[in-house]
Short mmCIF file of C-alpha atoms and ligand atoms in Angstrom, two decimals:
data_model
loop_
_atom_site.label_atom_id
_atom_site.label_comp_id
_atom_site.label_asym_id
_atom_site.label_seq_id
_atom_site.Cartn_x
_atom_site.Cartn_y
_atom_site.Cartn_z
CA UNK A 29 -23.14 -8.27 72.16
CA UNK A 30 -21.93 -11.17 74.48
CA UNK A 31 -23.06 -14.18 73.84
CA UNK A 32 -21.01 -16.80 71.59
CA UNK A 33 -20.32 -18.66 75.27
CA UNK A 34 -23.82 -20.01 75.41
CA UNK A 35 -22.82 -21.88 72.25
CA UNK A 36 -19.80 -22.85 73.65
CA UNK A 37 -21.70 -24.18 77.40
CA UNK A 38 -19.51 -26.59 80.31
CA UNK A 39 -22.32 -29.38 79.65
CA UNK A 40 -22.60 -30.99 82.97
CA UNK A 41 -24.80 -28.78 85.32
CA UNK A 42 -24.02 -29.22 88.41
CA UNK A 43 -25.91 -30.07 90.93
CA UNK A 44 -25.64 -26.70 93.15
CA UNK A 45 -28.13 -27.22 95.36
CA UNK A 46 -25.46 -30.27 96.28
CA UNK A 47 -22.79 -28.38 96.50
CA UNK A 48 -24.03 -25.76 97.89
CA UNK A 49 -23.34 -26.80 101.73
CA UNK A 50 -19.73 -28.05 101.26
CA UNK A 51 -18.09 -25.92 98.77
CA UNK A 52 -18.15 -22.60 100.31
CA UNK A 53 -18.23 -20.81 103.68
CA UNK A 54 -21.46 -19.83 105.56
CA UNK A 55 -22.66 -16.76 104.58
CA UNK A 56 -21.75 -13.93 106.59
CA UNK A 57 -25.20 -11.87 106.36
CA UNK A 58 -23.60 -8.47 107.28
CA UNK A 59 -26.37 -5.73 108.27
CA UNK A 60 -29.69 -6.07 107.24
CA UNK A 61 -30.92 -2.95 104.93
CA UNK A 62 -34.16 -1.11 106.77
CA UNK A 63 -35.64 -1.73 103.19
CA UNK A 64 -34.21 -4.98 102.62
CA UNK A 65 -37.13 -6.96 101.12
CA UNK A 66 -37.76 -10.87 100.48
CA UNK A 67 -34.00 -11.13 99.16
CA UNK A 68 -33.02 -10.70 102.29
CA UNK A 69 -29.77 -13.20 102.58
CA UNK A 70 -31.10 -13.27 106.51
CA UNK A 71 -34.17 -14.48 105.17
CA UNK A 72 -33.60 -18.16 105.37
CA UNK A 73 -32.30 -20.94 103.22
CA UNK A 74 -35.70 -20.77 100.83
CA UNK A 75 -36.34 -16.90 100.52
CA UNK A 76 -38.92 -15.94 97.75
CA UNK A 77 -37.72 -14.68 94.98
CA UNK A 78 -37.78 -10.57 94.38
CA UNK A 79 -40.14 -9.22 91.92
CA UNK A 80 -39.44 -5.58 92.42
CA UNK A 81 -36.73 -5.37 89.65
CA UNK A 82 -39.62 -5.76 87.27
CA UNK A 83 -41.15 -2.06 88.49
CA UNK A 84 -37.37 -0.48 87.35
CA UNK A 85 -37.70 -2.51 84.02
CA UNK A 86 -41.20 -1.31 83.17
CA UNK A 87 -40.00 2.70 84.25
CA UNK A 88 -37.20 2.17 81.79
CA UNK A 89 -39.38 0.98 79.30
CA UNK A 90 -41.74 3.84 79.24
CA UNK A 91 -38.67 6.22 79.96
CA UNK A 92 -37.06 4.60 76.34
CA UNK A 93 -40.36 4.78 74.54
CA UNK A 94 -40.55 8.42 74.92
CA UNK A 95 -36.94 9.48 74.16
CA UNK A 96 -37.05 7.71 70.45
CA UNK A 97 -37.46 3.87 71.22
CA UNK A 98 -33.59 3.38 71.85
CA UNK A 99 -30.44 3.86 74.42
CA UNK A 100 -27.95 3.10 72.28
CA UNK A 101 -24.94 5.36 72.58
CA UNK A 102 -25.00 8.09 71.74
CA UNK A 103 -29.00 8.98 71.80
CA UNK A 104 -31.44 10.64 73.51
CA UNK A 105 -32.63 7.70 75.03
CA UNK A 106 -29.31 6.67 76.38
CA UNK A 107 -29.25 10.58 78.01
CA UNK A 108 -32.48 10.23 79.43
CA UNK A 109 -31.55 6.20 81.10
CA UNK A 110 -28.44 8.16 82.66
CA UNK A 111 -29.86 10.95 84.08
CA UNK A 112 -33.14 8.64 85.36
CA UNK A 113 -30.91 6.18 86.52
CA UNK A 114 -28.68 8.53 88.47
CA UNK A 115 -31.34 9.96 90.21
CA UNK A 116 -32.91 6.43 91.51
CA UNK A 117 -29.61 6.36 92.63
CA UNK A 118 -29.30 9.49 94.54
CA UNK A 119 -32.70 8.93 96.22
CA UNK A 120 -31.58 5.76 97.32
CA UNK A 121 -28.70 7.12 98.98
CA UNK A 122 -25.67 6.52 96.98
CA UNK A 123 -22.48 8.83 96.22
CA UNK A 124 -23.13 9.06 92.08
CA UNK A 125 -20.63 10.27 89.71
CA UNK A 126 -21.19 10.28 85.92
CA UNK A 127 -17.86 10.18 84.49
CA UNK A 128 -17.23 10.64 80.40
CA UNK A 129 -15.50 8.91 78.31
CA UNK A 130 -14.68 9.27 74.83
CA UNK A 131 -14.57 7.01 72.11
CA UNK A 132 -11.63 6.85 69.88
CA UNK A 133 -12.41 8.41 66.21
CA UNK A 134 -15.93 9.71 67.78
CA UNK A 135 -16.60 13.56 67.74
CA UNK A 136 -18.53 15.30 70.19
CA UNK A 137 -18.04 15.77 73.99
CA UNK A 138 -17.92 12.52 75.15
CA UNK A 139 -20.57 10.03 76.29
CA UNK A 140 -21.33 9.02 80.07
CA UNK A 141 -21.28 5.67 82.60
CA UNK A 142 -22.68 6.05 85.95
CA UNK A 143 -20.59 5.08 88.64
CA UNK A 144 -22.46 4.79 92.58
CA UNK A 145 -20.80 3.51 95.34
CA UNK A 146 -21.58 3.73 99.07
CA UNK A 147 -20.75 6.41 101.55
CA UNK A 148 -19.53 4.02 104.40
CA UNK A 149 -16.96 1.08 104.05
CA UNK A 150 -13.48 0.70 103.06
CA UNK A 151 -12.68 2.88 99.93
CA UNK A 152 -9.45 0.27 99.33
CA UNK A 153 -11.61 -2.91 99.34
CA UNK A 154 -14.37 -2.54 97.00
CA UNK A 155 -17.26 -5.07 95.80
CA UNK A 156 -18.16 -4.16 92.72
CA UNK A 157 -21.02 -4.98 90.01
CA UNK A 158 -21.86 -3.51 86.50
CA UNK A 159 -24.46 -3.80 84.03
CA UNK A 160 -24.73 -1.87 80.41
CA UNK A 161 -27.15 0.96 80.07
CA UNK A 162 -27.36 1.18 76.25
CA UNK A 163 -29.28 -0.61 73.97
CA UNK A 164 -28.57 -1.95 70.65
CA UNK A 165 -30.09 0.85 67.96
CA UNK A 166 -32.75 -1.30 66.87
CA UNK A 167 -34.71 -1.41 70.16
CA UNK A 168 -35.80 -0.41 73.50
CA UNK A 169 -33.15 -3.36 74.76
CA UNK A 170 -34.91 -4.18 78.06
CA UNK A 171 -33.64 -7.89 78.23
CA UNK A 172 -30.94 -6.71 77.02
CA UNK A 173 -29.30 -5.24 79.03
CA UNK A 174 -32.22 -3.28 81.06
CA UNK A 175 -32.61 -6.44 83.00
CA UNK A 176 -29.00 -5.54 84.27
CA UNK A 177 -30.24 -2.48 84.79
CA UNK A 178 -33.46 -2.92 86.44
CA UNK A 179 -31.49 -5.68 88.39
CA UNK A 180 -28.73 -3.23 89.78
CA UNK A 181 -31.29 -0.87 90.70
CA UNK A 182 -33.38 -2.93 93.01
CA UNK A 183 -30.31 -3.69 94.87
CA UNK A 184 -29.05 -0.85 95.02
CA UNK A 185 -32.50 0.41 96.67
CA UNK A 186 -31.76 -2.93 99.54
CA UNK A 187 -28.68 -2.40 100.32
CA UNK A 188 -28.68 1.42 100.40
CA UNK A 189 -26.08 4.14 100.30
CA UNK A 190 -25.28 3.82 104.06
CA UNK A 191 -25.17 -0.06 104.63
CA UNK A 192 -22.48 -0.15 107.34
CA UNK A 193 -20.05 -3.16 105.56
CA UNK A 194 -16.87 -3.38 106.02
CA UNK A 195 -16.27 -2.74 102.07
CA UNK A 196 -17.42 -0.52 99.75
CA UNK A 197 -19.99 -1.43 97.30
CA UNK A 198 -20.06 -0.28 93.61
CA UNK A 199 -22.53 -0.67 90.80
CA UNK A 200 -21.53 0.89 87.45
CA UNK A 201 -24.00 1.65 84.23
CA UNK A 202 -21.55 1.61 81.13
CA UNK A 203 -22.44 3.21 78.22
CA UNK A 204 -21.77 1.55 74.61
CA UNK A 205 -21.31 -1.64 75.27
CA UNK A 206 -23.39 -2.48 72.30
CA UNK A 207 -20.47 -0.51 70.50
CA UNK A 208 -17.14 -2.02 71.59
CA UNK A 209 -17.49 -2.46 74.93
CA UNK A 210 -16.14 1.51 75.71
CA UNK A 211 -17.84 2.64 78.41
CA UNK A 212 -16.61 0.20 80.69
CA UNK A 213 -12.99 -0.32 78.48
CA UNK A 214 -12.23 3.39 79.24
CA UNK A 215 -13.15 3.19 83.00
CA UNK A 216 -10.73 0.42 83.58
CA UNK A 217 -8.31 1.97 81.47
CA UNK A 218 -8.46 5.18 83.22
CA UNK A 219 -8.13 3.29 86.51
CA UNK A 220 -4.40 3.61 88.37
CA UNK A 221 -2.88 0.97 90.33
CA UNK A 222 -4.13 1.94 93.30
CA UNK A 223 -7.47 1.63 91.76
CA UNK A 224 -7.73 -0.94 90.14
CA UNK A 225 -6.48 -3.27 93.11
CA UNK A 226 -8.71 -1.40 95.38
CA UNK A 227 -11.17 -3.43 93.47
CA UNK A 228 -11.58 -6.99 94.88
CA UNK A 229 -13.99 -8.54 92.43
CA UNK A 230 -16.30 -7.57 89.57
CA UNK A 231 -19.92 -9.22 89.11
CA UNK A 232 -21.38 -8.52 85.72
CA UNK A 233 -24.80 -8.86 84.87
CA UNK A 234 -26.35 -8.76 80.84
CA UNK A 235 -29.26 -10.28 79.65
CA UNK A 236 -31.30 -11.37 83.31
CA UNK A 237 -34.61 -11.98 82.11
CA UNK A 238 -34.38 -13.98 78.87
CA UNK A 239 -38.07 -15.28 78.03
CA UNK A 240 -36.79 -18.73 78.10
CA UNK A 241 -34.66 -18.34 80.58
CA UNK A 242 -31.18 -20.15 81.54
CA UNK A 243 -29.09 -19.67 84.17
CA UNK A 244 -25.69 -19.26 83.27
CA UNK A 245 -22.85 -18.12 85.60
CA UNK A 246 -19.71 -16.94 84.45
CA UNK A 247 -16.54 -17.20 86.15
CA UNK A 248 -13.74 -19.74 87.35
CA UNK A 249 -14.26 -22.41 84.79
CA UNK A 250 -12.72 -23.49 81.21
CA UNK A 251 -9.28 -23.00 80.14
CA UNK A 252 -7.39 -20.45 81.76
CA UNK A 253 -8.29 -17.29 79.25
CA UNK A 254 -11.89 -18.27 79.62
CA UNK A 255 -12.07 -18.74 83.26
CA UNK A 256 -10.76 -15.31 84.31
CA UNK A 257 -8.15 -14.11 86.65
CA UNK A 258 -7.22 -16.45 90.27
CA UNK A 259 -10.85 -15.64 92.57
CA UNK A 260 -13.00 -15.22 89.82
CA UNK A 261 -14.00 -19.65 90.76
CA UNK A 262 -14.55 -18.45 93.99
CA UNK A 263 -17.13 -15.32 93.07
CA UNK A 264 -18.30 -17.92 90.52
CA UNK A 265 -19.77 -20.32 93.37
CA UNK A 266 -20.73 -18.01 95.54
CA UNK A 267 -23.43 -16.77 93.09
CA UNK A 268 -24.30 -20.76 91.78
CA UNK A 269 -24.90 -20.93 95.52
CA UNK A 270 -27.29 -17.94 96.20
CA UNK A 271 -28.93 -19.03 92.82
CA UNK A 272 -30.00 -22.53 94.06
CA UNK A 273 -30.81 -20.91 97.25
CA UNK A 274 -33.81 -19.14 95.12
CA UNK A 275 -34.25 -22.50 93.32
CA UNK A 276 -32.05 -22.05 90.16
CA UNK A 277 -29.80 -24.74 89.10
CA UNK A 278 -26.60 -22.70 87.73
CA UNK A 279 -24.68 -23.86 84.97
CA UNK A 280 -21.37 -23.26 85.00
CA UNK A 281 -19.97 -21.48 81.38
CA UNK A 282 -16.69 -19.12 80.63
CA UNK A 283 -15.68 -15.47 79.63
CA UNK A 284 -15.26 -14.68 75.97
CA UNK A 285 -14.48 -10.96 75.26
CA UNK A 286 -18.53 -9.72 74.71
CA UNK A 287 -19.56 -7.93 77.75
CA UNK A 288 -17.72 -5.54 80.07
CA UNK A 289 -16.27 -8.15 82.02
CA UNK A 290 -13.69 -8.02 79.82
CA UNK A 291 -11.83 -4.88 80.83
CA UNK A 292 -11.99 -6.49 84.53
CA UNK A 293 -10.67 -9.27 83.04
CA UNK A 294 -8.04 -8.59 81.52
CA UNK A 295 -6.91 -6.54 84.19
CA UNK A 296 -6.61 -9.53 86.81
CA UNK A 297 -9.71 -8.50 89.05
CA UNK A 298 -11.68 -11.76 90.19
CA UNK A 299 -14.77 -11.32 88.25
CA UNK A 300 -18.07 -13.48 87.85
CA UNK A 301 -20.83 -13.22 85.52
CA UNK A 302 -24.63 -13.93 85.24
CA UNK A 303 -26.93 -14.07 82.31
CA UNK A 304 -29.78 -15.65 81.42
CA UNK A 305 -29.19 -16.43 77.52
CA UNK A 306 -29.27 -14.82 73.98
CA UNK A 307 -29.59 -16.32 70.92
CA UNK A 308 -28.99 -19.67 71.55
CA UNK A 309 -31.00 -22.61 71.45
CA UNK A 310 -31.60 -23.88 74.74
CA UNK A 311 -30.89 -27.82 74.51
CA UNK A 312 -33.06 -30.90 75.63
CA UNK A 313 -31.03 -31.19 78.61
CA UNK A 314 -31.80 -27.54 79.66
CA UNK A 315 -35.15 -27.55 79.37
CA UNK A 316 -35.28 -30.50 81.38
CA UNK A 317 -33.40 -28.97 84.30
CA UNK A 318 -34.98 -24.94 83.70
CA UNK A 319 -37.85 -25.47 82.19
CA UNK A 320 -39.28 -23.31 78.97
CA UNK A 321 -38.61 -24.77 75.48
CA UNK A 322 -36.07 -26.79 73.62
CA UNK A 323 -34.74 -25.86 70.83
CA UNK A 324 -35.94 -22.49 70.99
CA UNK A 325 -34.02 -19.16 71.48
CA UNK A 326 -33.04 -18.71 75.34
CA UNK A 327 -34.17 -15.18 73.59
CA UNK A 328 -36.03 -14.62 70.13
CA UNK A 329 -36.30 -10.79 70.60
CA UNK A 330 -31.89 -10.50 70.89
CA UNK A 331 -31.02 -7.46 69.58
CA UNK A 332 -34.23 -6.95 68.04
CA UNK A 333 -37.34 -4.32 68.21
CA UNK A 334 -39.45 -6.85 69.82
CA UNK A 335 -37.12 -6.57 72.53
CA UNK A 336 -39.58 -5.20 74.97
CA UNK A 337 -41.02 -5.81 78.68
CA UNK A 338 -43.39 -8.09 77.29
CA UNK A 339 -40.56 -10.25 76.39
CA UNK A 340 -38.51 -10.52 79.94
CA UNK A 341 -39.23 -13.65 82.10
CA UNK A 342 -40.49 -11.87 85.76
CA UNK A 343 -39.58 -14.97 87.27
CA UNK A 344 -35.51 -15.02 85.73
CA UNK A 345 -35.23 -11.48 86.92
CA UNK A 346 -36.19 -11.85 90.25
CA UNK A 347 -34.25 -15.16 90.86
CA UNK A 348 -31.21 -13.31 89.33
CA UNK A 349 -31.61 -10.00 91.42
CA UNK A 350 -31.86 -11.91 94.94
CA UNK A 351 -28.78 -13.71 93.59
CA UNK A 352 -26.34 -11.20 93.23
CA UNK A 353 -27.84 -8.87 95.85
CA UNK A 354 -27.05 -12.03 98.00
CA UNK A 355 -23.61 -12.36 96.30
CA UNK A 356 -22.49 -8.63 96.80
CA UNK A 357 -23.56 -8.71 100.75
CA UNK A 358 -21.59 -11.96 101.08
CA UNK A 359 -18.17 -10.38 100.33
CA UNK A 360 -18.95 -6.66 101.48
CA UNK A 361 -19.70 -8.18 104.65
CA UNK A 362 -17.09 -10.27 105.19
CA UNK A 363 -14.09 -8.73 107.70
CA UNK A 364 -11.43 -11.10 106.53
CA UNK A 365 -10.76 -11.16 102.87
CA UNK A 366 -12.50 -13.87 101.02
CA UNK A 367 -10.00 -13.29 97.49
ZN1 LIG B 1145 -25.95 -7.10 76.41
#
C-alpha cells in the first residue's frame, strides 16, 4: 500500500548524472566497513552495482514459504521474518530492540518492529532508514516490501554495528504497514521530543526490485504537503546522486500518505524515499530512459501471490541497495550538519 504517486509522477527526469557534480557537496566517504563490498562509496565514481541483497531476498523467501506463504501482520510468517531478521542483525553487530506496538481495536499482546542502530556515534544525531517487514495476506510479498528488507539487510551487514561515524545509524522493520501503516505510526507516536529531533532524516525504502523496474525518489519536490518537511530536497538529491553514480537516472516524484514515511512526515523529520514502482504503467518516456516495457506494470505481481523472487529485478535491487547504503554513509559521516 503506497503507490498512487507513481500515477501522479514530476514528468521531466532529470538529468542526474548532470547534476550530479554541481548540486551537492562531495561526498564525505567516512570509514570504510572491513566488509564493505563493491558499494563501497570509496569505490570510485562508477562502482558496480551490489548483488548481495538478492541472497537476503531468496532466505526470506524460503523463510515465508515455510511459515504459511505470508508476513502479513499478525502471522506466523511475520514472527518468523522478525525473529530471522533480528538475528542477521545481531550477527552483524548491531544493538537490536524489538519493540511492540498495539493496534487500536486489535486483541492480543501486541505485534513487533525491529529497531537496530549502531553501538558507536552520536545517540542525538541519528541517520535513519526503514523498510516494512509484512506482507500483504495474499503473498510471500518479496518485492514488496522484502526488497526493503533484503535491501536494509545488506547494508546493514557493510556498514556494521561498530562503524566509527560521527552519527548514529538506524534501520527499522515495521510491522503492518500493509494494515494502516501502524508499526511505524506507533513508533513515531511513541517518540518524545527529544527523540524525535534526535532524528535528522528518514530514508524509506518499499518496493526495490520491481520486475520492470523505475527509479523513483521521493522527497523535496511537489507542492509543499507532497514534498515533505524543509531537508527532505536535500536527502532527496543526495540519493538521485548515488543512483546515477550506479547508472540509474532518478526521477524525481512526491509523498502521499502510503508508506511509513508518513509518520516521519508528518512529524517534520527530513525524509526521502526510494521505490522502484507498483502498479503503474510505466510510460513511453520511461522505458526509453530505464529500459523494460511500456505500458506494462512497473509490477504485475503487486499485492499478489505471484509476488515471489522470481518476480524481483536483481539488477533494481542492487542499484537501489548501493544507493542508499551510499546515501546513509554520506550524512553519518559528515561532522558538520548537512540538515
Ligand atoms: Zn509496500
Amino acid at each position: 500500500m503506497h503507490g498512487r504517486a507513481i500515477g501522479r509522477l514530476v514528468t521531466a527526469v532529470l538529468a542526474a548524472a548532470l547534476l550530479a557534480g554541481c548540486a551537492a557537496p562531495a561526498r564525505a566517504p567516512g570509514p570504510t566497513s572491513p566488509t564493505a563490498g563493491p558499494t563501497s562509496p570509496t569505490a570510485g565514481p562508477t562502482r558496480p552495482a551490489a548483488t548481495d541483497a538478492y541472497a537476503h531476498l531468496a532466505e526470506l523467501q524460503r523463510i515465508t514459504d515455510a511459515a504459511g506463504g505470508t508476513r502479513s501482520t499478525p502471522s506466523p510468517g511475520y514472527d518468523a521474518a522478525v525473529d530471522h531478521v533480528a538475528g542477521v542483525l545481531r550477527a552483524a553487530g548491531w544493538d537490536v530492540d524489538t519493540p511492540t506496538y498495539r493496534v487500536a481495536g486489535r486483541t492480543g499482546s501486541g505485534y513487533r518492529n525491529v529497531v537496530a542502530q549502531t553501538r558507536t556515534g552520536d545517540p542525538e544525531h541519528v541517520v535513519m532508514a526503514g523498510a516494512h517487514l509484512d506482507s500483504v495476506p495474499e503473498g510471500p510479498g518479496i518485492n514488496d516490501n522484502g526488497s526493503g528488507v533484503a535491501s536494509l539487510l545488506q547494508i546493514a551487514e557493510q556498514i556494521g554495528g561498530s562503524p566509527g561515524f560521527p552519527s548514529t545509524v538506524r534501520l527499522a522493520f515495521w510491522g503492518s504497514e500493509e494494515d494502516g501503516l501502524n508499526g511505524s505510526a506507533a513508533y513515531v507516536d511513541g517518540l518524545d521530543r527529544p527523540g524525535r529531533s534526535a532524528i535528522a532524516l528518514y530514508v524509506n525504502l518499499d518496493m526495490v526490485a520491481s520486475p520492470n523496474a523505475g527509479y523513483f525518489v521521493q522527497g523535496g519536490t511537489g507542492r509543499p504537503k507532497k514534498a515533505g518537511p524543509p531537508g527532505s530536497a536535500t536527502v532527496a538529491q543526495v540519493l538521485v546522486d548515488e543512483l546515477a553514480r550506479v547508472g540509474a537516472v532518478a526521477d524525481r516524484t512526491g509523498f502521499d500518505s502510503e508508506s511509513d514515511y508518513d509518520a516521519f512526515v508528518t512529524a517534520g523529520i527530513p525524509t526521502g524515499g526510494v521505490l522502484a514502482g507498483d502498479e503503474y504503467d510505466k510510460t513511453t518516456a520511461q522505458a526509453k530512459t530505464w529500459g523494460g516495457r511500456a505500458g506494462k506494470e512497473f509490477d504485475p505481481c503487486y499485492h499478489a501471490a505471484c509476488d515471489r523472487l522470481d518476480n524481483v529485478n536483481r539488477t533494481a535491487l542492487g542499484r537501489f541497495t548501493a544507493a542508499v547504503d551510499a546515501t546513509l554513509r554520506h550524512f553519518a559521516a559528515a561532522t558538520t550538519p548537512l540538515l
